[in-house]
Structures are given as structure tokens and as C-alpha cells.
XYZ file of C-alpha atoms in Angstrom:
727
model
C 97.996 70.449 99.953
C 97.477 68.110 102.904
C 99.901 66.497 105.269
C 101.070 63.213 103.697
C 100.436 64.250 100.064
C 103.231 63.848 97.535
C 104.456 67.378 96.725
C 104.300 68.174 93.031
C 103.446 71.798 92.472
C 102.447 73.818 95.553
C 99.212 75.737 95.052
C 99.369 79.494 95.059
C 98.216 80.737 98.520
C 96.229 83.855 99.102
C 96.994 85.875 102.248
C 94.835 84.596 105.090
C 94.646 85.199 108.812
C 96.176 82.582 111.007
C 95.203 81.309 114.461
C 92.186 81.399 116.763
C 93.261 79.906 120.083
C 90.256 78.270 121.767
C 90.102 78.100 125.576
C 87.441 77.707 128.236
C 87.068 77.912 132.008
C 85.049 79.431 134.825
C 85.675 81.567 137.883
C 86.288 78.811 140.420
C 89.232 77.090 142.109
C 89.777 74.202 139.705
C 93.050 72.579 140.655
C 96.002 74.082 142.437
C 96.677 77.841 142.243
C 94.407 78.298 139.235
C 94.599 82.069 138.886
C 98.383 82.137 138.877
C 98.939 79.361 136.371
C 96.196 80.699 134.063
C 97.682 84.201 133.998
C 101.107 82.694 133.282
C 99.693 80.563 130.462
C 97.649 83.340 128.844
C 100.520 85.813 128.904
C 102.888 83.251 127.399
C 100.362 82.328 124.697
C 99.972 85.962 123.719
C 103.735 86.360 123.598
C 104.141 83.667 120.903
C 101.294 84.888 118.658
C 102.597 87.365 116.107
C 100.031 87.653 113.310
C 97.875 90.819 113.431
C 94.660 88.754 113.290
C 95.617 86.098 115.811
C 93.152 85.915 118.687
C 92.597 84.125 121.988
C 88.922 83.223 122.406
C 88.084 82.341 126.012
C 84.619 81.002 126.816
C 83.695 81.694 130.416
C 81.269 78.864 131.062
C 78.791 78.761 133.960
C 80.492 81.205 136.290
C 77.910 82.080 138.989
C 75.939 85.177 138.038
C 77.169 87.142 141.028
C 80.840 86.745 140.036
C 82.855 88.382 137.267
C 84.217 86.167 134.520
C 87.440 84.322 135.195
C 89.461 86.552 132.865
C 88.087 89.726 134.472
C 89.154 88.435 137.888
C 92.791 88.126 136.758
C 92.858 91.001 134.238
C 95.263 93.069 136.337
C 97.889 90.296 136.014
C 97.628 90.046 132.218
C 99.943 91.851 129.845
C 98.737 94.495 127.443
C 99.593 92.150 124.567
C 97.398 89.468 126.101
C 94.493 91.849 126.719
C 94.745 93.022 123.119
C 94.311 89.458 121.810
C 91.716 88.241 124.308
C 88.048 87.873 123.540
C 85.854 86.768 126.440
C 82.479 85.142 125.794
C 80.214 84.527 128.785
C 77.884 81.500 128.769
C 75.596 82.233 131.739
C 74.787 79.769 134.480
C 71.129 79.677 133.395
C 72.053 78.157 130.030
C 74.094 75.382 131.636
C 71.424 74.588 134.202
C 68.619 74.585 131.670
C 70.316 72.405 129.054
C 72.899 70.297 130.834
C 72.558 70.699 134.609
C 70.533 67.504 135.059
C 72.783 65.445 132.793
C 76.235 65.999 134.247
C 78.030 66.439 137.565
C 80.502 68.811 135.945
C 80.138 72.600 136.278
C 81.723 73.126 132.848
C 80.922 71.118 129.714
C 84.094 71.125 127.638
C 82.778 70.275 124.133
C 79.958 72.810 124.377
C 82.305 75.549 125.612
C 84.923 74.904 122.926
C 82.303 74.721 120.190
C 80.816 78.015 121.365
C 84.267 79.584 121.036
C 84.826 78.239 117.510
C 81.390 79.318 116.307
C 82.172 82.903 117.341
C 85.853 82.979 116.401
C 87.200 85.043 113.521
C 85.991 83.188 110.377
C 89.019 84.460 108.448
C 91.449 82.551 110.632
C 92.528 79.368 108.887
C 93.684 77.467 111.967
C 92.088 76.620 115.295
C 94.241 75.733 118.273
C 92.318 73.979 121.029
C 94.354 74.135 124.226
C 94.054 74.961 127.942
C 94.878 77.762 130.354
C 97.657 75.804 132.008
C 99.821 75.272 128.920
C 103.055 77.093 128.067
C 103.842 76.746 124.372
C 107.511 77.270 123.593
C 108.364 77.748 119.884
C 111.834 76.427 119.102
C 114.573 78.001 116.967
C 113.537 81.569 117.889
C 110.307 81.545 115.912
C 106.821 82.571 116.938
C 103.976 80.063 116.961
C 102.399 82.116 114.187
C 105.501 81.674 112.051
C 105.483 77.920 112.653
C 101.831 77.617 111.642
C 102.113 79.931 108.634
C 104.238 77.417 106.718
C 102.307 74.275 107.697
C 100.754 71.888 105.233
C 97.047 71.248 105.679
C 96.432 68.630 108.356
C 95.734 67.887 111.980
C 98.600 68.316 114.459
C 99.434 67.470 118.042
C 102.272 67.739 120.556
C 103.649 65.611 123.377
C 102.800 67.142 126.753
C 105.664 67.788 129.148
C 104.812 68.329 132.820
C 106.136 71.243 134.854
C 106.070 70.509 138.599
C 104.243 72.990 140.805
C 107.391 74.321 142.465
C 108.753 75.343 139.071
C 105.885 77.066 137.334
C 104.597 78.884 140.410
C 107.992 80.606 140.646
C 107.896 81.825 137.048
C 107.065 85.544 136.657
C 103.553 85.527 135.214
C 103.725 89.210 134.290
C 106.993 88.727 132.361
C 106.251 86.047 129.743
C 109.572 86.489 127.940
C 111.529 85.670 131.066
C 109.132 82.834 131.894
C 109.556 81.305 128.430
C 113.322 81.639 128.674
C 113.335 79.819 132.025
C 111.184 77.014 130.629
C 113.525 76.724 127.637
C 116.499 76.470 130.029
C 115.058 74.193 132.684
C 112.818 71.896 130.618
C 115.643 70.039 128.796
C 118.192 70.345 131.616
C 115.797 68.873 134.199
C 114.894 66.123 131.713
C 111.228 67.205 131.736
C 110.853 66.923 127.940
C 110.026 63.232 127.769
C 107.330 62.454 125.145
C 104.507 60.136 126.193
C 102.756 58.370 123.320
C 99.253 56.951 123.095
C 96.936 55.174 120.631
C 97.494 55.648 116.917
C 94.739 58.209 116.347
C 95.892 60.358 119.296
C 99.637 59.789 118.857
C 100.396 61.508 122.188
C 98.935 61.173 125.664
C 96.799 64.097 126.880
C 96.429 65.325 123.325
C 93.739 67.839 124.247
C 96.360 70.321 125.428
C 97.408 70.933 121.814
C 95.052 70.169 118.942
C 95.788 72.274 115.858
C 92.924 71.934 113.396
C 91.974 73.535 110.119
C 88.796 75.506 110.643
C 87.296 73.916 107.529
C 87.963 70.421 108.913
C 86.452 71.311 112.269
C 83.242 72.471 110.612
C 83.175 69.456 108.304
C 83.068 67.015 111.261
C 80.524 69.158 113.189
C 82.851 70.173 116.020
C 83.448 68.440 119.329
C 80.807 65.888 120.327
C 78.372 67.622 122.687
C 77.048 64.301 123.970
C 80.293 63.923 125.928
C 79.020 65.436 129.172
C 80.807 63.380 131.829
C 84.434 64.424 131.406
C 87.552 62.976 129.790
C 88.238 61.752 126.249
C 86.772 64.731 124.367
C 90.164 65.143 122.706
C 90.485 61.402 121.963
C 87.041 61.336 120.383
C 87.908 64.220 118.091
C 91.245 62.666 117.139
C 89.530 59.355 116.356
C 86.971 61.084 114.157
C 89.728 62.931 112.305
C 91.483 59.583 111.897
C 88.306 58.110 110.363
C 88.290 61.072 107.994
C 91.775 60.178 106.846
C 93.745 62.605 108.997
C 96.528 61.026 111.048
C 97.799 63.215 113.868
C 100.893 65.024 112.699
C 103.505 66.286 115.118
C 105.054 69.697 115.615
C 107.528 68.531 118.276
C 110.496 69.680 116.175
C 109.095 73.207 116.139
C 107.181 73.643 119.435
C 107.453 72.279 122.965
C 104.309 72.099 125.063
C 104.654 72.314 128.850
C 101.738 71.688 131.186
C 101.578 73.413 134.569
C 100.883 70.381 136.745
C 98.187 71.147 139.342
C 97.490 67.949 141.247
C 98.487 69.017 144.730
C 94.730 69.221 145.294
C 92.026 67.112 143.588
C 89.560 68.603 141.121
C 85.978 67.787 140.212
C 87.361 65.264 137.705
C 89.034 63.263 140.464
C 86.017 62.382 142.573
C 85.860 58.971 144.198
C 84.541 56.391 141.752
C 85.631 58.430 138.732
C 82.807 59.176 136.305
C 83.784 59.620 132.666
C 82.567 59.398 129.102
C 82.196 55.877 127.707
C 85.461 54.984 125.934
C 83.887 52.185 123.920
C 81.064 54.371 122.656
C 83.035 57.517 121.942
C 86.320 56.069 120.654
C 86.602 52.407 119.790
C 83.072 51.868 118.422
C 83.043 54.981 116.227
C 82.353 54.394 112.555
C 82.026 57.914 111.158
C 83.689 61.269 111.603
C 80.649 63.519 111.261
C 77.946 64.315 113.817
C 74.829 65.028 111.759
C 72.669 65.154 114.896
C 74.305 68.393 116.071
C 75.195 69.853 112.686
C 72.901 72.878 112.858
C 73.147 73.666 116.543
C 76.642 72.996 117.854
C 78.252 75.718 119.916
C 74.964 77.123 121.307
C 74.036 78.437 117.866
C 70.668 79.695 119.124
C 72.062 81.610 122.114
C 73.012 85.282 122.049
C 76.254 85.122 124.032
C 77.619 88.269 125.625
C 81.147 89.312 124.687
C 82.940 91.081 127.510
C 85.778 93.555 127.347
C 88.417 91.946 129.592
C 89.642 95.402 130.566
C 86.315 96.472 132.074
C 87.148 95.118 135.540
C 90.217 97.369 135.757
C 88.689 100.425 134.132
C 88.277 103.496 136.293
C 85.011 104.266 134.505
C 83.286 101.735 136.766
C 84.100 103.803 139.830
C 83.256 106.957 137.909
C 79.782 105.588 137.146
C 79.128 105.066 140.846
C 80.456 108.484 141.787
C 78.314 110.144 139.136
C 75.197 108.403 140.486
C 75.733 109.575 144.067
C 74.253 112.840 145.334
C 76.469 115.892 144.986
C 75.727 116.909 148.558
C 76.288 114.147 151.099
C 75.162 114.415 154.673
C 77.255 113.815 157.740
C 79.006 110.446 157.790
C 76.997 108.020 159.918
C 78.134 105.473 162.484
C 76.565 102.033 162.799
C 76.249 100.060 166.024
C 76.690 96.293 165.722
C 74.823 95.800 169.006
C 71.755 97.635 167.674
C 71.760 96.579 164.035
C 68.905 94.082 164.504
C 66.567 96.915 165.512
C 67.934 99.533 163.112
C 65.738 100.606 160.228
C 67.892 103.390 158.788
C 71.228 103.598 157.021
C 73.358 105.918 154.926
C 72.303 105.263 151.318
C 75.558 106.600 149.891
C 77.488 104.134 152.052
C 75.319 101.138 151.086
C 75.190 102.004 147.367
C 78.619 100.595 146.330
C 77.731 97.233 147.880
C 74.377 97.149 146.098
C 76.094 98.036 142.818
C 78.451 95.069 143.115
C 75.837 92.685 141.728
C 74.902 94.979 138.870
C 78.468 95.532 137.731
C 78.834 91.860 136.732
C 75.417 91.615 135.043
C 75.007 91.513 131.247
C 74.089 94.688 129.317
C 70.464 93.649 128.822
C 69.759 93.196 132.543
C 66.369 94.435 133.793
C 66.589 95.655 137.397
C 63.602 95.880 139.737
C 63.699 97.928 142.950
C 61.287 97.001 145.749
C 61.660 99.480 148.558
C 60.577 102.738 150.164
C 63.850 104.677 150.167
C 63.756 107.423 147.493
C 67.416 108.285 148.119
C 68.755 104.845 147.195
C 66.191 104.475 144.428
C 67.401 107.650 142.710
C 71.032 106.531 142.887
C 70.163 103.102 141.489
C 68.118 104.620 138.675
C 71.112 106.696 137.589
C 73.459 103.707 137.695
C 71.066 101.408 135.837
C 70.717 104.007 133.086
C 74.513 104.217 132.750
C 75.111 100.455 132.844
C 72.165 99.100 130.893
C 70.758 102.074 129.013
C 67.293 101.545 130.400
C 65.134 102.630 133.329
C 65.041 101.145 136.814
C 61.673 99.470 137.387
C 60.329 100.624 140.762
C 56.671 99.544 141.046
C 54.086 101.182 143.275
C 54.192 99.144 146.490
C 50.504 99.829 147.106
C 49.546 98.348 143.738
C 49.762 94.512 143.630
C 49.343 94.471 139.855
C 52.280 96.867 139.461
C 54.475 94.629 141.637
C 53.517 91.488 139.729
C 54.227 93.125 136.362
C 57.663 94.306 137.509
C 58.534 90.905 138.976
C 57.558 89.155 135.773
C 60.087 90.989 133.586
C 63.003 91.545 136.001
C 66.374 89.798 135.901
C 67.737 91.137 139.201
C 65.883 92.414 142.276
C 67.066 95.000 144.767
C 64.881 94.563 147.860
C 65.334 97.463 150.258
C 64.111 96.874 153.825
C 65.387 100.111 155.300
C 65.342 103.835 154.655
C 67.853 106.636 154.453
C 68.712 108.079 157.853
C 68.128 111.618 156.605
C 64.454 110.936 155.846
C 63.252 109.893 159.317
C 63.843 110.774 162.923
C 66.343 108.571 164.784
C 64.808 105.140 165.425
C 67.192 103.614 167.917
C 68.094 104.456 171.458
C 70.739 103.291 173.870
C 72.000 99.747 174.144
C 69.477 99.053 176.901
C 66.544 100.492 174.999
C 64.686 97.311 174.024
C 61.742 98.988 172.366
C 61.134 98.736 168.627
C 60.403 101.944 166.795
C 57.391 102.424 164.575
C 58.235 101.592 160.974
C 58.736 104.667 158.790
C 55.968 105.495 156.354
C 55.585 102.895 153.568
C 58.433 100.713 154.828
C 55.933 98.057 155.913
C 54.917 97.846 152.248
C 58.491 96.862 151.346
C 58.269 93.882 153.717
C 54.953 92.899 152.154
C 56.505 93.250 148.687
C 59.314 90.853 149.652
C 56.799 88.254 150.788
C 54.861 88.679 147.539
C 58.072 88.386 145.532
C 58.853 85.102 147.304
C 55.381 83.776 146.421
C 55.747 84.719 142.754
C 59.299 83.467 142.483
C 58.429 80.118 144.062
C 55.537 79.641 141.630
C 57.930 80.462 138.808
C 60.532 78.047 140.148
C 57.980 75.230 140.443
C 57.145 75.844 136.801
C 60.741 74.878 135.997
C 62.332 78.313 135.758
C 65.620 79.230 137.362
C 65.659 81.422 140.505
C 66.776 84.989 139.888
C 69.281 86.839 142.082
C 68.168 89.170 144.854
C 70.197 91.941 146.454
C 68.875 92.466 149.988
C 69.446 95.751 151.798
C 69.087 95.978 155.592
C 67.571 92.491 155.721
C 68.981 91.334 159.075
C 66.562 93.254 161.289
C 64.199 91.535 163.716
C 61.359 92.412 161.364
C 62.506 90.149 158.527
C 65.690 88.164 159.219
C 63.857 84.976 160.231
C 61.697 85.116 157.093
C 64.693 85.792 154.849
C 66.682 82.871 156.279
C 63.701 80.519 156.055
C 62.895 81.348 152.431
C 66.215 82.312 150.827
C 69.754 81.042 150.477
C 71.770 84.062 151.574
C 75.352 85.131 151.535
C 76.843 86.436 154.753
C 76.826 90.163 155.387
C 78.426 92.454 157.917
C 77.012 95.308 159.924
C 79.216 97.575 157.839
C 77.799 96.767 154.389
C 74.161 95.817 155.238
C 73.894 94.070 151.855
C 73.640 90.380 151.126
C 72.860 88.374 148.019
C 70.218 85.702 147.919
C 68.278 83.233 145.822
C 65.017 81.493 146.614
C 65.253 78.083 148.269
C 63.401 75.278 146.443
C 61.236 74.925 149.552
C 61.111 77.066 152.708
C 62.441 75.747 156.007
C 59.622 73.795 157.610
C 61.107 73.221 161.066
C 59.167 74.269 164.139
C 61.909 76.634 165.300
C 61.988 78.354 161.899
C 58.211 78.742 161.776
C 58.179 80.174 165.300
C 60.932 82.657 164.436
C 59.079 83.822 161.318
C 55.894 84.250 163.352
C 57.765 86.363 165.930
C 59.280 88.593 163.279
C 55.872 89.135 161.666
C 54.382 89.925 165.060
C 57.077 92.533 165.652
C 56.393 94.041 162.264
C 52.664 94.189 162.936
C 53.456 95.827 166.273
C 55.550 98.489 164.571
C 52.804 99.374 162.091
C 49.846 99.017 164.460
C 46.913 101.233 163.726
C 45.533 103.797 166.134
C 42.005 102.428 165.761
C 40.485 100.235 168.488
C 40.871 96.488 168.894
C 37.583 94.904 167.768
C 36.140 92.107 169.920
C 32.927 90.194 169.313
C 31.162 88.396 172.119
C 32.870 85.065 172.755
C 36.078 86.166 171.018
C 39.577 86.009 172.525
C 42.480 88.137 171.309
C 45.732 86.240 171.820
C 48.810 88.393 172.333
C 51.316 85.643 171.516
C 50.646 85.679 167.730
C 48.021 88.344 167.058
C 46.874 89.247 163.579
C 46.911 92.926 164.513
C 48.063 95.105 167.401
C 45.379 97.713 166.802
C 44.271 99.648 169.850
C 47.497 99.528 171.838
C 48.420 103.044 172.845
C 51.077 104.289 175.245
C 52.617 102.238 178.008
C 53.365 98.885 176.335
C 56.706 97.164 175.851
C 57.654 95.458 172.603
C 55.755 92.129 172.476
C 57.536 88.834 173.021
C 56.508 85.358 171.892
C 54.290 84.825 174.954
C 52.472 88.144 175.034
C 53.107 91.744 176.035
C 54.263 93.666 179.133
C 52.964 96.951 180.420
C 55.769 99.499 180.628
C 55.681 102.463 182.976
C 52.873 103.591 185.243
C 50.050 103.712 182.686
C 49.144 101.414 179.761
C 46.140 102.117 177.545
C 44.188 99.918 175.126
C 41.261 101.049 172.934
C 38.529 98.412 172.451
C 35.427 98.263 170.264
C 32.841 95.738 171.478
C 30.381 93.800 169.420
C 26.698 94.026 170.264
C 25.453 92.254 173.386
C 22.640 92.484 175.893
C 23.165 94.880 178.761
C 24.831 93.249 181.727
C 25.545 90.049 179.770
C 29.267 90.415 179.098
C 32.589 90.790 180.886
C 36.236 91.337 179.970
C 38.755 88.707 181.035
C 42.477 89.553 181.115
C 44.858 86.580 181.051
C 47.817 87.555 183.245
C 50.879 85.367 182.808
C 53.453 87.172 184.915
C 54.159 90.264 186.985
C 57.394 92.143 187.494
C 57.415 91.772 191.290
C 59.387 89.843 193.899
C 57.880 86.619 195.204
C 57.385 88.073 198.703
C 55.864 91.328 197.434
C 52.714 92.464 195.607
C 52.089 94.640 192.557
C 49.024 96.874 192.837
C 47.142 97.677 189.638
C 44.092 99.862 189.071
C 41.860 99.235 186.066
C 39.887 102.086 184.490
C 37.345 102.080 181.656
C 36.896 105.406 179.871
C 38.681 107.120 182.758
C 36.423 105.679 185.484
C 37.875 103.395 188.112
C 36.461 99.874 187.835
C 38.711 97.592 189.888
C 41.956 97.304 191.848
C 43.961 94.150 192.333
C 47.182 93.077 194.017
C 49.247 90.539 192.086
C 51.466 88.106 193.958
C 53.841 85.793 192.165
C 52.301 82.833 193.928
C 48.924 83.591 192.302
C 50.223 83.673 188.741
C 49.234 82.899 186.073
C 45.674 84.047 186.678
C 42.567 85.584 185.095
C 41.242 89.053 185.895
C 37.498 89.186 185.341
C 36.113 92.701 184.824
C 32.436 93.605 184.830
C 31.745 96.128 182.101
C 29.442 98.948 183.179
C 26.250 99.147 181.142
C 27.004 102.663 179.791
C 30.284 101.358 178.371
C 28.597 98.391 176.745
C 25.952 100.696 175.307
C 28.620 102.879 173.686
C 30.390 99.734 172.421
C 33.790 101.400 172.870
C 36.114 101.663 175.800
C 39.546 102.966 176.690
C 40.965 100.355 179.036
C 43.719 101.762 181.257
C 45.996 99.832 183.596
C 47.545 102.059 186.270
C 50.589 100.327 187.789
C 51.654 101.330 191.302
C 55.424 101.618 191.583
C 56.499 99.538 188.575
C 59.939 97.947 188.939
C 62.504 96.862 186.367
C 63.928 93.343 185.899
C 67.328 94.842 186.707
C 66.080 96.051 190.091
C 64.714 92.588 190.824
C 67.928 90.884 189.749
C 66.300 89.066 186.829
C 67.906 90.513 183.724
C 69.950 93.535 182.716
C 66.798 95.335 181.566
C 66.118 98.828 182.945
C 62.508 99.132 181.708
C 59.830 99.632 184.408
C 57.531 96.684 183.729
C 54.248 95.703 185.360
C 51.921 92.955 184.130
C 52.491 90.486 181.334
C 49.285 89.872 179.369
C 48.827 86.810 177.169
C 45.213 87.359 176.028
C 42.042 89.451 176.340
C 38.570 87.912 176.079
C 35.099 89.414 175.632
C 32.843 86.730 177.058
C 29.259 86.057 178.128
C 28.918 86.301 181.895
C 28.248 82.541 182.315
C 31.410 81.626 180.397
C 33.465 84.013 182.482
C 32.088 82.481 185.687
C 32.998 78.990 184.476
C 36.544 80.112 183.596
C 36.895 81.796 186.980
C 35.797 78.600 188.728
C 38.274 76.489 186.781
C 41.052 78.972 187.489
C 40.269 78.891 191.218
C 40.167 75.104 191.144
C 43.584 74.955 189.529
C 45.097 77.304 192.056
C 43.681 75.325 194.972
C 44.595 72.034 193.252
C 41.035 70.847 193.624
C 40.154 67.381 192.381
C 37.932 67.771 189.352
C 35.797 65.068 187.808
C 36.259 64.734 184.069
C 32.902 64.518 182.257
C 34.416 61.828 180.057
C 35.609 59.707 182.951
C 33.712 56.840 184.538
C 33.861 58.258 188.024
C 37.618 58.146 188.328
C 39.001 61.338 189.850
C 42.310 62.882 188.880
C 43.953 66.049 190.165
C 44.444 69.033 187.827
C 48.019 70.198 188.333
C 50.096 72.976 186.915
C 53.838 73.315 186.804
C 54.991 76.315 188.810
C 57.812 78.152 187.043
C 60.853 79.201 188.964
C 61.754 82.863 189.111
C 62.205 84.455 186.650
C 59.354 83.109 184.522
C 59.967 82.419 180.824
C 57.934 85.457 179.838
C 60.377 87.701 181.626
C 61.955 90.011 179.042
């Protein structure tokens, strides 16, 4: 029997389940004090549902992947009764972005979310209640909402919405719904808050979307809420109008239930942007001519999507912590201490300490998540493998970093990446010194491959993104070091991290930073990495070739006695600096070495004496004055050395001084010469370079071959002490 029918003989009713309450939201800050008012509303809703099969179906729509669902984030404030009734369905951000992201400014699409809830609600429940997580429903005459609905005639029902001011509802005890309901029952009428506000005939009441009680069979018959309504507002009015066209006037339950809305307009929401954007009223209400939506009949509510259902208690369950504890080694080493002043040069960490921060991303991922580990730290890898098995029932994918095909295969099928750019402190010797130790340590074995794997991952992910696919989340471990921080910041959108955790989350940027400063920083970080993995083999030089030390492809050949390179070149450090060189073939006596010297660690009124040896034999000595710099040092290569095509070049520095001693910088390292390049040149080319260098120093007037006889002086800007290449 339907509302409005003339009662003759009531049909015999079979026992049926009652109400599925349909709600939606996301883990954000929509409106004022969202978490408090939602917990209050959910607890009060659960308190007035009394049928054993009543349920509250909450669709968590488009919460960022790295966050728990909204209900999980407030689960500790929900009553046991509420948790018993709650079902949480998570619609991931990827679904929203793929299907609706380019069509709406809203982060949550109401009709899609509500339809998804109805499609997955208990099919035995006869009634659907579409409402919101800021409503307090107060049954009158000491009855439950379930009791009110149990005796209802078939139909479509609404309620007037009464507003509760912020000061009132935020003082109600959210964890005590009975007391909260009693206070609303006392204060609502006495403060004259229960004033009905009416609207158009089909809606009956203003803001009808806060209470729409619908027969499940009617909802299905009209194909649900209209999923073309993507711009906000009037979803409720559209549904009411379609029910009206179907012959269902909105009935009222105001004699049995009072509906109070927790007003939240102290702060604006996404719906209140300047130049309000909303669904077309004419199209979706006044111009309607049919109730059904045949265009979405087979697909409404994300029918083709396998939506994860989440236990709302999982965020408070101790088993989460137990899973982490079980994955950690039984025997832990000595607790480490980290130094914020040295973190940029630190390559090691305590894996057990970092592990809980890495796990944070995995604990909010769906059960089918595929995790890929790119790193060279067996300790952290083993812990992650154990956790992934416990959480997802499958193996951790850790490809061979020396096998490009293995990396590409793992990247192709992964959902989440853990990129580890450090190594457990127990597996290597200490890599950092005192605060004043400015030297970078050699990278531990295979760690350079992890940096290469990150760069390859970025290449593959960008190609995937340009093909229209959504970026996947990365968990970066120890990614703020000088070896990679510039690259990470240029290529990825990163969360902030602290020295304490060493973990940050990231996603690929649509395009890398293209600024000159960013490119220079990335080049410096790569140069430092190449320095830290330099090979012991000689530097190879062909005749006519120059090796630049500002951005070299390789630091091969550099032995003892060199400071960490800077962006202009490299300093000698200590009394002796050695460099192994392999020469290309040339005629005897036809080639020389030319060292480009940019600076010297010496006072302006003093001189730095340097001996140069080739294969242990003295070749030349030179005194460097600041007034003569920058300059070239031309070295004749003895014929026996050229014949062997290899040489050990040694610079012996007499009495090296530190920048601290000279009053330049607080740097205690004993530095000597700063080299910017090394050339292997034909003798005639070296002579020409020497002549030009002499001409520059003497400020000679040089005739340009392209000029028409006009002379112009060649000048150079003399840097003030200290020079920019000072450390």
C-alpha cells in the first residue's frame, strides 16, 4: 500500500529488514570542525537504529591514497554500537581522477558516491535513508527511527531541517549519544530552533537532501541519483522531482522525527567558492519530463568497479602494531643517534627505526596492493617482505638492480614503490666524520645502483603518465642527501620529512623543474655521486681532449689527496694528490699536459710551491701567487711516459694551509690548488693557449681576426679574496 492510497484491506506483510542509511564523505576538512560533528552525527544515528539488520553504509570517496578513510581517522571517537553498524566502502582517488576529475571542481561527486553505497547495501533492507554526517535525527515520543519506519506506508518521505548553531553542537558529548540526543530534545524547542522551512512542491522542505527516505525498489526503478550532476547542489531536488514525476509526492515524518543539522559555516567550503558553480537548475529540475535515467541504468554506482570494504575498527586494532613488531628482527643493535647537521652527507640509518615510517603508507593501502622495493639495504628489505606478506598475502617485489629488464618488469606491475637511498648502519663502516669534515664518503657497495634505479623509475613513470595513467605513490627513504635531494625535488612532489624519520612520500611531477638553478643543482648532485663511486682505473685522455672538472662524466683516476669536488672543479687536499692517466696514441714529443688552475689556498702576499711528478719522477716546480690566478700550467711529457701511454701524475704541495688559517671560511682542511680542467694537447695548441694566457695576464691588446683592424683590449675580472671556488 502506498502513501495516499485509500485503505481498504492492508496486505499481509512478510518480515523484512529495515533501513540502510546511505552516507558519503572523504578525509578532508570540509566545513567547520568536521571530525567532531561527524562523530556526533554517526553515534547519534546508530543510537536510533534498533533493527538487527539496520546498517550505516559510508562511502569514502576520493580520499588521497596516503591517508586512511575518514571513518578510520575518527574510529576511536565512535561508539561500539556505531562501529557494529558501520560499513565503509573506499572509492580510490584513481577512480575519481580517471572518470570525473576533468569534469568537476569538486573532490567528491555526491550522486556517484551515494549510488555506490546503495548498490552495495544490504538488498534485504526495504528502506534507504539518504542523509549526511552532520545530521542528528531525533525520534519523537520515545521511539527509535527503526520503529517509526517499520509502520510506514510505502512512499517517499522528507523532513524539515532545523539548524543547530556551532556553539551548541560542538559542546554536545559526541561519545555519549543518549545525552546528546536528550540535550537536542531539550534545547531545540526551547531555543525555538525547530522552525520548518518549506520549498517547491516536489521537495516540500528546503535542504531536503539531509533526509530522503526512499523505498529501495523505487530507487532502483528510477535508476538512482543522476550521475551527470557533477557540479554540486540540487542532487536532492532532482531526485525529488523525478519521484514527483513518478507520482510520489514527498510525505513528511515531522510528527515522528526531528532532523537537526550541525551548522558548519564559520569557514567556507569548496561549495562556496567565489562565483558559485552549480548544476543547471533548469536542466535538472524544471525541464525534466521523466523519472527514469535509462542512460545510466546498467552502470550506476560504479557497477564495474571492485570497491574495497574496510573494517572501521582496523585503525584502532593492536594487530597493526603487532604486524610491525613481528616483522622486525628479534635482535636489534645498539640504538643509533642521528645528527641534523650531517644528515645531508649521511648514507646510513637504523632500519628498525625507519621501518615504522615506511610502513605508514602500506597500512592504508588496499589488500591487493603490489609493493616494489628499489634499494640495496637487505635489512630493510627483509622487514618489508615480512610486512607485505602479512598485509597483502603476497611477496615483496625486489628486482635485481643490475638487471634493467628486471627493474622494468617490477615497475610495470607495482602499485606502491619503496625507494631506499641508504643502507643499514650495521652493514658498513661509519661514513661520516665530525661537523667540520666536509668530505663525502664512498658509496657503499651497490648503493649507486639504487640511485640509478630511481632515475630509471622516474623515466618509466613519466612515460606512463604521458600515456594518460595516474602517478603512483613513492615512499622515499634517506632521500635528502647531497647525492639525490636536488634530483628528487626537481622530479617529484614530496612531502616534508624530518631528520628523525628520514622518510617522505612523493609522486611524479607532470614535468620536471626546468629552471637553471634546478638543473645546476641536479648536475652537482650527480657529480657528487659519480665522485663517490669513482673507479680506480685511470682517466682516459685522447689527444686534443679536455677533461672538465666542473661537470665531469666520470671521476676515474683520482686517488688520494683530493677534496670533494665543487661546482667549479676540485681542490687538492693535504701534501700529496695523485691522478692516474691513460693517454691516447701520439707521436713522440708531440703532446703536453695542460692543467687549468683556478685558485690556490694562499694569501695574496704569499706563494704556494707545488712540485709535479710523473710516475714518481720530478718534472716541474711552480710557485703560485694569487695575483697570477687563474692560470695554465703547461707540462712537457717525457717521451718514455708517452710511450707507455700511462702516467701517475702527482702534485706535491709545500706547506698546504686551510681556509680557516687564512681567515676565509671555517674549513680546517689543508687545501692547495683548485683545478678546473686537464687537457692533453698537441704541442702547437698548448703554445697558442700559453700565449693567450700570457696576453690576458699582461692585458695585451689583441687583434681579433674578425675585426677590420680595430683593436680592443682583452680584460678579465679579478675576483676579490676569497675567490668563488673557495670551499
